[in-house]
XYZ file of N, CA and C in Angstrom:
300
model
N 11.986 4.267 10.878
C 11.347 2.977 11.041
C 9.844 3.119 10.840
N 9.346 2.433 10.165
C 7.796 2.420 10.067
C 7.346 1.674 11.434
N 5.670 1.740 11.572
C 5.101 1.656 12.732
C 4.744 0.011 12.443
N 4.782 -0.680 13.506
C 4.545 -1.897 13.163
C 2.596 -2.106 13.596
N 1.889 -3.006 13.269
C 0.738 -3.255 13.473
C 0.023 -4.845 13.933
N 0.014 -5.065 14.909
C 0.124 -6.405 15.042
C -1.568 -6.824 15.213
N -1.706 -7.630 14.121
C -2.980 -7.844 13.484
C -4.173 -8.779 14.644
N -3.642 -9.171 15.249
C -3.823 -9.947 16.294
C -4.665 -9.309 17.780
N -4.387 -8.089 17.473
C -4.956 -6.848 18.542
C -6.222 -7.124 17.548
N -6.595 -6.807 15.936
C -7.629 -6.827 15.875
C -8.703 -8.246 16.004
N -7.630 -9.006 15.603
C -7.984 -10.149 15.308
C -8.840 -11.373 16.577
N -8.007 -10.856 17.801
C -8.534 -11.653 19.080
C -8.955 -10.726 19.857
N -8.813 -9.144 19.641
C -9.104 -8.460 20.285
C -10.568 -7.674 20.448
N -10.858 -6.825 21.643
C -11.877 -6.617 22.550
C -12.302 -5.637 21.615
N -13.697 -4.716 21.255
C -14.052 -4.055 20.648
C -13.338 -2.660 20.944
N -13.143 -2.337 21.258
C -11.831 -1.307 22.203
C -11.449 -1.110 21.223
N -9.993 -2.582 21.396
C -9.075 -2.582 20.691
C -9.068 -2.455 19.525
N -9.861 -3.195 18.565
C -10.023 -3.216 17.008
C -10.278 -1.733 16.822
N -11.429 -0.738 17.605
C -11.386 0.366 17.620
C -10.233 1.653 17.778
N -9.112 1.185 19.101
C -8.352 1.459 18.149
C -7.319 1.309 17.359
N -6.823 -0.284 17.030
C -6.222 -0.198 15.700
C -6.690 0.752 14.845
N -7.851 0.298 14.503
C -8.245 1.357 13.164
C -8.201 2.417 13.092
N -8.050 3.318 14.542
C -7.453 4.543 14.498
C -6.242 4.738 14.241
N -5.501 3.710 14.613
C -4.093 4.057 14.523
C -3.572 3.777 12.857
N -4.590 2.704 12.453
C -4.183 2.680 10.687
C -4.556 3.666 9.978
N -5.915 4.435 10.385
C -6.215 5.795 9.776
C -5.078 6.650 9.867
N -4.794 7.095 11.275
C -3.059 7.801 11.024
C -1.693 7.379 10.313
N -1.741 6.275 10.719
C -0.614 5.882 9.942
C -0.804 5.887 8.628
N -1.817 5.658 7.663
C -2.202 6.119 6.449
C -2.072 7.388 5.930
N -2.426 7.999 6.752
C -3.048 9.464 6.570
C -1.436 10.072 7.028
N -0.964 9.706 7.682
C 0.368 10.688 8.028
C 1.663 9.825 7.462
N 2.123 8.487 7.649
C 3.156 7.984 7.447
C 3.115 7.207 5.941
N 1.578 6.884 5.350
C 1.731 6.554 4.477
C 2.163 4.687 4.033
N 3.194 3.982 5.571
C 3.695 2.762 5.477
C 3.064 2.410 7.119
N 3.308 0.973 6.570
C 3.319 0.357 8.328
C 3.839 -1.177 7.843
N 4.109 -1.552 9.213
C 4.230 -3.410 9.061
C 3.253 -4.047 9.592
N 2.736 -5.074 9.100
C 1.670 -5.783 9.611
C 2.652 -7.015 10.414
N 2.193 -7.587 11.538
C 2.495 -8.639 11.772
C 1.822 -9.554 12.399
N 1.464 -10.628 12.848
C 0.602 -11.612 13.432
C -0.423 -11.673 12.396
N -0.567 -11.889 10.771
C -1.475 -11.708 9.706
C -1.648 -13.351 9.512
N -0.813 -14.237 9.712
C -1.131 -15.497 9.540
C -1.356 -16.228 8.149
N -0.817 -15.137 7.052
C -0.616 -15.386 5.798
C 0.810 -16.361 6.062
N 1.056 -17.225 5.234
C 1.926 -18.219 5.234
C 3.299 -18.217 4.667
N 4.397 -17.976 4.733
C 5.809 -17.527 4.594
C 5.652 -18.260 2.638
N 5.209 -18.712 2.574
C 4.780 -19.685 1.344
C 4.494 -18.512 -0.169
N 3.149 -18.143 0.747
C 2.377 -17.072 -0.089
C 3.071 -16.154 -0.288
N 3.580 -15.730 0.968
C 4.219 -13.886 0.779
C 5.997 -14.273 -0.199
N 6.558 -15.240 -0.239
C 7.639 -15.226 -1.038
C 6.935 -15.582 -2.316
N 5.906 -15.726 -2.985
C 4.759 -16.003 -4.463
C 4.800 -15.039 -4.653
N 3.946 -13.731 -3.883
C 4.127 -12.508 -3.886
C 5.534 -11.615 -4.185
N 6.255 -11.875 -3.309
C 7.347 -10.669 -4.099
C 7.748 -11.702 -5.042
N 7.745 -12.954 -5.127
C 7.988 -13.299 -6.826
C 7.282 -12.634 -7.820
N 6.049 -12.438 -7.762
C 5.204 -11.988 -8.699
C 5.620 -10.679 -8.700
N 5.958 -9.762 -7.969
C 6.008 -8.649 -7.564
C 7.083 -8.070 -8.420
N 8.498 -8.241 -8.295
C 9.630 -8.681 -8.875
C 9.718 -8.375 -10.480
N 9.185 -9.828 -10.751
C 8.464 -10.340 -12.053
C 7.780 -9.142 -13.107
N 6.720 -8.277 -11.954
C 6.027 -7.441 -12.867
C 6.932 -5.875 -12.893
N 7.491 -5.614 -11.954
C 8.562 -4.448 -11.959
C 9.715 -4.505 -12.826
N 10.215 -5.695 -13.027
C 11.200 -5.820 -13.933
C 11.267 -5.815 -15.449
N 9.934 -5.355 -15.670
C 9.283 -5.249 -16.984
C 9.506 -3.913 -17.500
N 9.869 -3.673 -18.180
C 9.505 -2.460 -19.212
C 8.560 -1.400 -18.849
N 8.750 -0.124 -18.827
C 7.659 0.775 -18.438
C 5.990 0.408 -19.550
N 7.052 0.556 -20.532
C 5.706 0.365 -21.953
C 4.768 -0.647 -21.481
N 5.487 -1.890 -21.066
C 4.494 -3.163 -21.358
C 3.815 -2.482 -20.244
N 4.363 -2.207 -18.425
C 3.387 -2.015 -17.602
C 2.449 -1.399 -17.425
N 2.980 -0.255 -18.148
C 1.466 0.566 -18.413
C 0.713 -0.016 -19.875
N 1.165 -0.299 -20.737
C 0.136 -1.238 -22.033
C -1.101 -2.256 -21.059
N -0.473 -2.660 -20.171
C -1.032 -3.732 -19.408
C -1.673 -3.032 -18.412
N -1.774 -2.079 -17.395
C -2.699 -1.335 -16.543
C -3.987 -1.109 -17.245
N -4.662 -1.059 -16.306
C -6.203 -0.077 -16.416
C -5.753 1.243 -16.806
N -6.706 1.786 -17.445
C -6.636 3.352 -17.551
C -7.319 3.881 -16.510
N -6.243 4.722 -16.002
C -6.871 5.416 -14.893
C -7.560 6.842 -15.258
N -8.575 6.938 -14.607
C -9.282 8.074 -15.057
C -9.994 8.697 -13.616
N -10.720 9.845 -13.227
C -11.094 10.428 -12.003
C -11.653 9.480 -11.050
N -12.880 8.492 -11.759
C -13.877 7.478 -11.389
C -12.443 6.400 -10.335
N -11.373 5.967 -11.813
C -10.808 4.822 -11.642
C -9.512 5.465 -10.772
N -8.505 5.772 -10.452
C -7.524 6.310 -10.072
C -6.585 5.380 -9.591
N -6.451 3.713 -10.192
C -5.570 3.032 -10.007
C -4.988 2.130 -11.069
N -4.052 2.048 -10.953
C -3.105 1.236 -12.074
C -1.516 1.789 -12.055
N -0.972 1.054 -13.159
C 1.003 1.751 -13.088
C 0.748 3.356 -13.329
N 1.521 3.804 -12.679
C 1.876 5.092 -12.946
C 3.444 5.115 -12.618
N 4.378 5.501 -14.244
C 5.529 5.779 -13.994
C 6.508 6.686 -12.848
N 7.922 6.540 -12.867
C 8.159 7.448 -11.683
C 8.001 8.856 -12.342
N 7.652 9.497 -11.351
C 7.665 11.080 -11.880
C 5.893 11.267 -12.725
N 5.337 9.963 -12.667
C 4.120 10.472 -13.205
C 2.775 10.704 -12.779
N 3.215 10.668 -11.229
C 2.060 11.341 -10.589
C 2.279 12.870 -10.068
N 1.756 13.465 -8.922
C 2.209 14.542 -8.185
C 1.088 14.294 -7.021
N 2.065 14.028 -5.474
C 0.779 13.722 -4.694
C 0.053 15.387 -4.008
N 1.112 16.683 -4.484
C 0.541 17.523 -4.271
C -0.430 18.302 -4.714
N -0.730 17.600 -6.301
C -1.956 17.904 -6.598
C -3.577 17.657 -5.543
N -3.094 16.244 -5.580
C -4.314 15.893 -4.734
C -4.633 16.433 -3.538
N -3.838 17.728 -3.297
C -4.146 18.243 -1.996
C -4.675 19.996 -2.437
N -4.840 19.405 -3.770
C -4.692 21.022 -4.135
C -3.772 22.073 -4.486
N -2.918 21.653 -4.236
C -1.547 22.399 -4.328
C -0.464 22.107 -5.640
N 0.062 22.991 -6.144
C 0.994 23.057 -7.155
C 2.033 22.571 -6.883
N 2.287 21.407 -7.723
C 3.757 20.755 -7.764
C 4.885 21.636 -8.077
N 5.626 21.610 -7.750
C 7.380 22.106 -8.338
C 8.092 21.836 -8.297
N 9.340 21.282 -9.606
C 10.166 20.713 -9.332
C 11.242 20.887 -8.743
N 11.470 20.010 -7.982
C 12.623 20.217 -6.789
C 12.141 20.252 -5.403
N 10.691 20.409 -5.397
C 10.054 20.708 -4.043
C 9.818 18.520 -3.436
């Protein structure tokens, strides 16, 4: 189960608190990688636009999605990247291997 985050601690909450949410999103970043947000007050409206759009752009062709990304480069380091076409153990320094 991912960690849930209820936005509302930061949102109405005491300087403490916002202090530490943000600790706890630094870990959860840094170690789990996922979380759930909840009490965000985005509108059931928007977020079903979203995985429409979402959907929409995954169901596309590798070619077009990357034709259509930014080029990522050291500076830039975001856009599609196919499956299998990153390695997050580089970024730690460490040598990928397959199967690992």
């Amino acid at each position: 189960a991912f960690p849930i985050v209820d936005l509302s601690e930061f949102t109405k909450g005491s300087r403490e608190q916002q202090n530490a949410l943000a600790r706890k999103l630094d870990t959860y970043c840094r170690e789990i990688g996922f979380f759930v947000i909840v009490n965000h007050d985005v509108s059931e409206k928007i977020i079903r636009r979203a995985w429409i759009a979402i959907e929409k752009y995954f169901n596309q062709a590798n070619e077009i999605k990357i034709k259509n990304s930014p080029l990522m480069t050291d500076d830039y380091p975001y856009g599609y990247s196919a499956i299998g076409g990153e390695s997050l153990a580089a970024g730690y320094g460490k040598q990928a291997h397959q199967g690992d």
